Short mmCIF file of C-alpha atoms and ligand atoms in Angstrom, two decimals:
data_model
loop_
_atom_site.label_atom_id
_atom_site.label_comp_id
_atom_site.label_asym_id
_atom_site.label_seq_id
_atom_site.Cartn_x
_atom_site.Cartn_y
_atom_site.Cartn_z
CA MET A 1 2.50 53.95 -4.65
CA ALA A 2 3.60 50.33 -4.71
CA THR A 3 6.80 48.32 -4.60
CA VAL A 4 7.32 45.55 -7.14
CA ARG A 5 10.38 43.32 -6.64
CA GLY A 6 11.90 46.04 -4.48
CA ILE A 7 11.39 48.77 -7.13
CA PRO A 8 9.18 51.69 -6.03
CA VAL A 9 6.49 52.25 -8.68
CA SER A 10 4.41 55.41 -8.76
CA VAL A 11 1.63 56.61 -11.07
CA HIS A 12 1.61 60.30 -11.93
CA ALA A 13 -1.59 62.07 -10.84
CA SER A 14 -2.18 63.31 -14.40
CA PHE A 15 -2.94 59.70 -15.41
CA LEU A 16 -5.91 59.51 -13.04
CA LEU A 17 -7.09 62.95 -14.19
CA LEU A 18 -6.92 61.77 -17.81
CA MET A 19 -8.97 58.65 -16.95
CA LEU A 20 -11.62 60.79 -15.23
CA PHE A 21 -11.68 63.34 -18.07
CA LEU A 22 -11.98 60.69 -20.84
CA GLY A 23 -14.56 58.72 -18.83
CA TRP A 24 -16.73 61.76 -18.21
CA ARG A 25 -16.47 63.03 -21.80
CA THR A 26 -17.25 59.66 -23.41
CA PHE A 27 -20.06 58.96 -20.91
CA SER A 28 -21.74 62.29 -21.66
CA THR A 29 -21.52 61.87 -25.45
CA SER A 30 -21.72 58.08 -26.05
CA GLY A 31 -23.16 56.52 -22.91
CA LEU A 32 -22.00 54.28 -20.12
CA ARG A 33 -21.13 51.16 -22.15
CA THR A 34 -18.72 52.99 -24.47
CA ALA A 35 -17.20 54.85 -21.54
CA LEU A 36 -16.54 51.56 -19.68
CA ILE A 37 -15.03 49.94 -22.77
CA GLN A 38 -12.77 52.96 -23.20
CA GLN A 39 -11.66 52.81 -19.56
CA VAL A 40 -10.78 49.12 -19.89
CA PHE A 41 -8.82 49.87 -23.06
CA VAL A 42 -6.89 52.78 -21.48
CA LEU A 43 -6.05 50.50 -18.54
CA ALA A 44 -4.84 47.80 -20.96
CA VAL A 45 -2.52 50.35 -22.64
CA PHE A 46 -1.37 51.45 -19.20
CA VAL A 47 -0.43 47.85 -18.37
CA CYS A 48 1.55 47.61 -21.64
CA VAL A 49 3.44 50.84 -20.78
CA ALA A 50 4.14 49.49 -17.27
CA LEU A 51 5.43 46.19 -18.69
CA HIS A 52 7.69 48.18 -21.05
CA GLU A 53 9.25 49.96 -18.06
CA PHE A 54 9.59 46.68 -16.16
CA GLY A 55 11.44 45.33 -19.20
CA HIS A 56 14.03 48.11 -18.72
CA ALA A 57 14.12 47.56 -14.96
CA ILE A 58 14.64 43.79 -15.11
CA ALA A 59 17.33 44.13 -17.78
CA ALA A 60 19.08 46.78 -15.65
CA ILE A 61 19.01 44.70 -12.46
CA ARG A 62 20.28 41.63 -14.34
CA SER A 63 23.15 43.78 -15.67
CA GLY A 64 24.02 44.83 -12.12
CA VAL A 65 22.59 48.37 -12.39
CA PRO A 66 20.28 49.09 -9.41
CA MET A 67 16.91 50.79 -10.00
CA SER A 68 15.72 53.79 -8.03
CA GLY A 69 12.13 53.71 -9.25
CA ILE A 70 9.53 53.70 -12.03
CA THR A 71 7.07 56.53 -12.66
CA LEU A 72 4.13 56.01 -15.03
CA TYR A 73 2.67 58.96 -16.95
CA PRO A 74 -0.40 58.97 -19.20
CA PHE A 75 1.59 58.34 -22.40
CA GLY A 76 4.65 56.57 -21.15
CA GLY A 77 6.85 55.91 -18.20
CA VAL A 78 10.32 56.52 -16.87
CA ALA A 79 12.48 53.79 -15.37
CA ARG A 80 15.15 55.54 -13.32
CA MET A 81 18.45 53.80 -12.69
CA ALA A 82 20.42 54.55 -9.51
CA ARG A 83 23.54 55.01 -11.64
CA ARG A 84 24.53 55.08 -15.28
CA PRO A 85 25.15 51.81 -17.12
CA PRO A 86 28.90 51.12 -16.81
CA GLN A 87 29.44 50.11 -20.45
CA GLY A 88 27.90 50.96 -23.80
CA ALA A 89 26.92 47.34 -24.41
CA VAL A 90 24.98 47.25 -21.12
CA GLU A 91 23.07 50.40 -22.08
CA VAL A 92 22.12 48.81 -25.42
CA VAL A 93 20.66 45.77 -23.59
CA ILE A 94 18.74 47.87 -21.03
CA ALA A 95 17.35 50.32 -23.62
CA SER A 96 16.31 47.51 -25.99
CA ALA A 97 14.40 45.61 -23.30
CA GLY A 98 11.46 48.08 -23.17
CA PRO A 99 10.51 48.08 -26.87
CA ALA A 100 11.21 44.30 -26.93
CA VAL A 101 8.40 43.83 -24.37
CA ASN A 102 5.91 45.73 -26.59
CA LEU A 103 6.99 43.71 -29.64
CA ALA A 104 6.55 40.52 -27.59
CA ILE A 105 3.01 41.57 -26.53
CA ALA A 106 2.16 42.34 -30.16
CA GLY A 107 3.60 38.95 -31.14
CA VAL A 108 1.47 37.12 -28.56
CA LEU A 109 -1.68 38.98 -29.71
CA PHE A 110 -0.84 38.06 -33.31
CA VAL A 111 -0.39 34.36 -32.52
CA VAL A 112 -3.41 34.11 -30.18
CA SER A 113 -5.68 35.70 -32.79
CA GLY A 114 -4.25 33.62 -35.63
CA GLY A 115 -3.12 36.81 -37.35
CA GLY A 116 -6.60 38.34 -37.09
CA VAL A 117 -5.36 41.41 -35.19
CA VAL A 118 -3.67 42.79 -38.32
CA GLY A 119 -7.01 43.53 -39.99
CA PRO A 120 -9.84 45.69 -38.64
CA GLY A 121 -11.51 42.62 -37.04
CA ASP A 122 -15.09 41.38 -37.51
CA SER A 123 -16.04 41.00 -33.85
CA PHE A 124 -15.93 43.46 -30.98
CA GLY A 125 -13.30 41.43 -29.09
CA LEU A 126 -11.07 41.17 -32.12
CA ARG A 127 -11.38 44.92 -32.78
CA MET A 128 -10.16 45.61 -29.23
CA LEU A 129 -7.27 43.16 -29.57
CA SER A 130 -6.38 44.72 -32.93
CA LEU A 131 -6.31 48.18 -31.39
CA LEU A 132 -4.06 46.88 -28.60
CA PHE A 133 -1.82 45.12 -31.15
CA TRP A 134 -1.27 48.33 -33.15
CA THR A 135 -0.84 50.39 -29.99
CA ASN A 136 2.02 48.12 -28.91
CA LEU A 137 3.64 48.37 -32.35
CA ILE A 138 3.37 52.17 -32.17
CA LEU A 139 4.82 52.18 -28.62
CA ALA A 140 7.78 50.08 -29.79
CA GLY A 141 8.23 52.10 -32.99
CA PHE A 142 8.05 55.51 -31.34
CA ASN A 143 10.46 54.53 -28.56
CA LEU A 144 12.91 53.15 -31.10
CA LEU A 145 13.28 56.55 -32.83
CA PRO A 146 17.01 57.33 -32.58
CA ALA A 147 16.28 60.52 -30.61
CA PHE A 148 17.84 60.74 -27.18
CA PRO A 149 16.36 60.34 -24.51
CA LEU A 150 14.02 57.86 -26.24
CA ASP A 151 15.14 54.21 -26.09
CA GLY A 152 16.37 54.34 -29.69
CA GLY A 153 18.63 57.27 -28.79
CA ARG A 154 20.00 55.32 -25.83
CA ILE A 155 20.67 52.29 -28.03
CA LEU A 156 22.48 54.61 -30.46
CA ARG A 157 24.54 56.13 -27.64
CA GLY A 158 25.39 52.68 -26.26
CA LEU A 159 26.61 51.55 -29.68
CA LEU A 160 28.63 54.75 -30.22
CA THR A 161 30.05 54.49 -26.68
CA THR A 162 31.69 51.15 -27.42
CA ARG A 163 33.71 52.91 -30.17
CA PHE A 164 34.15 56.53 -29.13
CA GLY A 165 33.80 56.57 -25.33
CA TRP A 166 30.86 57.84 -23.30
CA ALA A 167 31.30 61.62 -23.64
CA ARG A 168 31.72 61.78 -27.42
CA ALA A 169 28.91 59.24 -27.90
CA THR A 170 26.57 61.30 -25.72
CA VAL A 171 27.39 64.53 -27.53
CA TRP A 172 26.46 62.80 -30.80
CA ALA A 173 23.33 61.03 -29.52
CA ALA A 174 22.04 64.15 -27.74
CA SER A 175 22.70 66.36 -30.79
CA ILE A 176 20.76 63.93 -33.00
CA GLY A 177 18.04 63.97 -30.33
CA GLN A 178 17.80 67.76 -30.55
CA VAL A 179 17.44 67.63 -34.35
CA ALA A 180 14.84 64.85 -34.12
CA ALA A 181 12.86 66.77 -31.48
CA VAL A 182 12.73 69.89 -33.66
CA LEU A 183 11.68 67.74 -36.66
CA LEU A 184 8.93 66.11 -34.57
CA ILE A 185 7.63 69.54 -33.58
CA LEU A 186 7.70 70.82 -37.17
CA ILE A 187 6.04 67.68 -38.61
CA GLY A 188 3.58 67.76 -35.72
CA LEU A 189 2.56 71.34 -36.49
CA MET A 190 1.56 70.21 -39.98
CA GLN A 191 0.23 66.75 -39.12
CA ASP A 192 -0.57 65.85 -35.55
CA PHE A 193 -0.63 67.68 -32.24
CA TRP A 194 0.71 64.62 -30.34
CA LEU A 195 4.00 64.78 -32.26
CA VAL A 196 4.43 68.39 -31.09
CA LEU A 197 3.92 67.22 -27.52
CA ALA A 198 6.43 64.37 -27.97
CA GLY A 199 8.98 66.78 -29.43
CA LEU A 200 8.52 69.20 -26.55
CA LEU A 201 9.13 66.35 -24.08
CA VAL A 202 12.25 65.10 -25.90
CA LEU A 203 13.94 68.47 -26.47
CA PRO A 204 14.76 69.56 -22.87
CA ALA A 205 16.03 66.08 -21.94
CA ALA A 206 18.34 66.04 -24.99
CA ASN A 207 19.58 69.55 -24.11
CA ALA A 208 20.31 68.57 -20.50
CA GLU A 209 22.21 65.44 -21.51
CA LEU A 210 24.26 67.38 -24.06
CA ARG A 211 25.26 69.99 -21.48
CA TYR A 212 26.26 67.28 -19.00
CA ALA A 213 28.32 65.40 -21.60
CA LEU A 214 30.12 68.60 -22.63
CA ALA A 215 30.92 69.32 -18.97
CA VAL A 216 32.20 65.78 -18.38
CA ARG A 217 34.26 65.86 -21.58
CA GLN A 218 36.18 68.86 -20.25
CA PHE A 219 37.88 66.57 -17.76
CA ALA A 220 39.02 63.84 -20.14
CA ASN A 221 42.81 63.87 -20.62
CA ARG A 222 43.15 66.85 -18.29
CA LEU A 223 46.33 67.72 -16.40
CA VAL A 224 46.38 68.88 -12.80
CA GLY A 225 47.68 72.31 -13.84
CA GLU A 226 44.52 72.81 -15.93
CA VAL A 227 42.05 72.04 -13.13
CA ALA A 228 44.01 73.60 -10.22
CA ARG A 229 42.63 76.63 -8.39
CA THR A 230 44.93 79.44 -9.46
CA GLU A 231 43.18 82.28 -7.61
CA VAL A 232 45.45 82.09 -4.58
CA VAL A 233 47.98 84.66 -3.32
CA ALA A 234 51.41 83.61 -2.10
CA VAL A 235 52.41 85.16 1.24
CA ASP A 236 55.52 84.68 3.35
CA ALA A 237 55.18 82.50 6.45
CA THR A 238 56.14 85.47 8.65
CA THR A 239 53.21 87.61 7.43
CA THR A 240 50.98 88.41 10.41
CA ILE A 241 47.27 87.56 10.55
CA THR A 242 46.37 91.28 10.52
CA GLU A 243 48.52 91.88 7.43
CA ALA A 244 46.90 88.92 5.67
CA ALA A 245 43.45 90.26 6.55
CA ASP A 246 44.37 93.66 5.05
CA LEU A 247 45.62 91.87 1.91
CA SER A 248 42.41 89.82 1.77
CA VAL A 249 40.30 93.00 1.83
CA ALA A 250 42.48 94.69 -0.79
CA THR A 251 42.39 91.84 -3.33
CA PRO A 252 39.44 89.97 -4.81
CA ILE A 253 41.53 86.81 -4.38
CA ALA A 254 41.09 85.71 -0.81
CA ASP A 255 42.91 82.39 -0.23
CA PHE A 256 46.61 82.23 0.62
CA LEU A 257 49.47 79.90 -0.13
CA VAL A 258 51.94 80.29 2.72
CA MET A 259 55.56 80.20 1.52
CA ASP A 260 58.79 79.48 3.36
CA ARG A 261 61.94 80.35 1.38
CA ARG A 262 59.90 80.28 -1.89
CA ARG A 263 58.53 76.80 -1.13
CA PRO A 264 54.78 76.37 -0.47
CA VAL A 265 54.36 75.00 3.05
CA ALA A 266 50.75 75.66 4.07
CA TYR A 267 47.34 76.85 2.89
CA LEU A 268 45.07 79.44 4.49
CA SER A 269 41.50 79.77 3.25
CA ALA A 270 39.55 83.01 3.65
CA PRO A 271 36.92 81.51 6.04
CA ARG A 272 39.68 80.18 8.29
CA LEU A 273 41.47 83.54 8.27
CA TRP A 274 38.31 85.55 8.99
CA ALA A 275 37.16 83.19 11.77
CA ARG A 276 40.45 83.99 13.50
CA VAL A 277 40.20 87.76 12.79
CA ARG A 278 36.71 87.85 14.37
CA SER A 279 37.94 86.10 17.52
CA ASP A 280 39.38 88.23 20.32
CA GLU A 281 42.91 86.95 19.91
CA PRO A 282 45.51 89.46 18.70
CA GLY A 283 46.47 89.44 15.02
CA THR A 284 50.18 89.70 15.63
CA GLN A 285 50.82 85.95 15.17
CA PRO A 286 52.28 84.76 11.83
CA VAL A 287 49.80 83.17 9.36
CA ILE A 288 51.72 79.89 9.49
CA ALA A 289 50.31 79.41 13.01
CA ILE A 290 46.73 79.05 11.75
CA ALA A 291 47.31 77.73 8.19
CA GLU A 292 46.62 74.11 7.16
CA PRO A 293 49.55 71.84 6.26
CA LEU A 294 49.97 70.83 2.60
CA ALA A 295 50.37 67.40 1.02
CA ASP A 296 53.37 66.81 -1.27
CA SER A 297 53.44 69.30 -4.16
CA ILE A 298 52.03 67.95 -7.44
CA PRO A 299 53.73 68.78 -10.79
CA SER A 300 51.22 70.60 -13.02
CA GLU A 301 51.88 68.13 -15.89
CA THR A 302 50.44 65.19 -13.89
CA PRO A 303 47.23 63.66 -15.39
CA VAL A 304 44.31 64.16 -12.98
CA GLU A 305 43.83 60.40 -12.60
CA ASP A 306 47.43 59.90 -11.38
CA ALA A 307 47.52 62.91 -9.06
CA ILE A 308 45.41 61.29 -6.35
CA ALA A 309 48.48 59.20 -5.40
CA PHE A 310 50.13 62.37 -4.02
CA PHE A 311 47.65 62.43 -1.13
CA ARG A 312 48.03 60.09 1.84
CA PRO A 313 44.67 58.78 3.14
CA ASP A 314 45.09 60.37 6.59
CA GLY A 315 47.26 63.29 5.40
CA PRO A 316 46.51 66.91 4.44
CA GLU A 317 43.54 67.58 2.10
CA ILE A 318 45.23 70.24 -0.04
CA ALA A 319 48.37 70.23 -2.19
CA ALA A 320 50.26 72.96 -4.02
CA VAL A 321 50.55 72.54 -7.80
CA VAL A 322 54.03 73.42 -9.11
CA ASP A 323 55.43 73.99 -12.61
CA ASN A 324 58.58 72.28 -13.90
CA ARG A 325 60.82 74.91 -12.24
CA GLY A 326 59.19 74.29 -8.88
CA ASN A 327 57.18 77.56 -8.81
CA SER A 328 53.69 77.16 -7.39
CA VAL A 329 50.88 77.83 -9.89
CA GLY A 330 47.92 77.09 -7.62
CA VAL A 331 46.42 74.56 -5.24
CA ILE A 332 44.18 71.53 -5.59
CA ALA A 333 42.05 69.75 -2.99
CA ARG A 334 41.81 65.97 -2.77
CA GLY A 335 38.02 66.26 -3.25
CA ASP A 336 38.42 68.29 -6.48
CA LEU A 337 40.79 65.65 -7.84
CA ILE A 338 38.54 62.73 -6.99
CA ARG A 339 35.65 64.43 -8.78
CA ALA A 340 37.76 65.40 -11.80
CA ALA A 341 39.25 61.89 -12.03
CA GLN A 342 35.79 60.28 -11.84
CA LEU A 343 34.48 62.57 -14.58
CA ALA A 344 37.58 61.92 -16.71
CA ARG A 345 37.15 58.17 -16.36
CA HIS A 346 33.42 58.50 -17.08
CA ALA A 347 34.08 60.58 -20.21
CA THR A 348 36.27 57.92 -21.79
CA SER A 349 34.51 54.78 -20.46
CA ARG A 350 33.21 52.48 -23.18
ZN1 ZN B 1 11.59 52.65 -22.84
#
C-alpha cells in the first residue's frame, strides 16, 4: 500500500471493514458526532499499532536484519524480517522495541497531561487522551506476555538462546507459548471473548515454530552417516542399462551406486536411467557409460559441517558415504550437506 523508508507497508482489508462496521453501527445508535469521535479514536490506536511495528522494523534494520514488510491488522500488526536475527541478544533488542514504543507514547501522554491521563478525566479531550494512554499500556502489556510468538515470547527466546542455543531455546519458548495460548482461551471463555481470539491467534504460530525448531534440532551434532541417503542399490560397473532397468522395476529402491572392484565409482539416478531407457539407443551398454562421477568418498563418522570440504567447487555433486572398513553405506549430495550444515549451525547459534 505504501513504502516507508524502503519498507513495504500494507493494511489488511479487514481493518477498513471494521472501520465501516463500527462507524455504521455507532452512527445508527448514537449519531454522527459520536461516530466521528470513534473513528478518530480507532485511527489514533491504529497509528500507535503502526508505530509499534516501526519500532521493531527500525531496531531490526539498525541490527543489520533487513525487513521484508509490515502488515497492519485491526488489532495489531506483523513486522516481517527477511531473515532470522543472527544472535539471541539481537532478537531481544528487536522484540523489545515494539512495546517500548507504546510505553514511550504512554509516557509522553502522561507528561503532556501532567499525570491527568491516569484518572477518568474531567474534560472530553482528557478522557480521549486517557483512553489512548491506557490503550498503549494494554498494547505493551499484552505484547510482553511471555507467549511465543508475542514480543514477550521472542524476548524470552532471545534470552534463552544466548545460553542454550537457538533450537533448544525455541522449543522452550514455543512450548510456553502453547501453554499460554491454551490458558488465554480458557480464561477468555470465562471472562472475555477477546482473550479467546488472542489465544486462537497465538496457538498456531507457536505450534509452527515448535515444529520448525524440532526439525532444525535434528541436524545439530549430526554425522554424515546419519543424514546420508541409504536407499541406493550397489551394482557392478559392467551391469548393462537393460539389466539395471529390470532391477529398478523389481525393487522399490531405484537409484544405483556403480561399483568397480567393490569401490564406489559413479552414481546413477532413476530419472537418468529411465531417460536413457526411453531413448532409442540399445540397452546393451554398461551403466558406467551413463552414470555420474562421484566426489571423494566421505567417512560416515564425519560431522555434517566438515563434510562439505570433500566436494570441490567445480567437481561432482554426489559422494559415496563409507563406513570405517570402506564399505559404502549410502550417498550424499552437496546440496543436502549444505542444507544440513546450515540447519545444524542454526540450531546451535546463540
Ligand atoms: Zn510487537
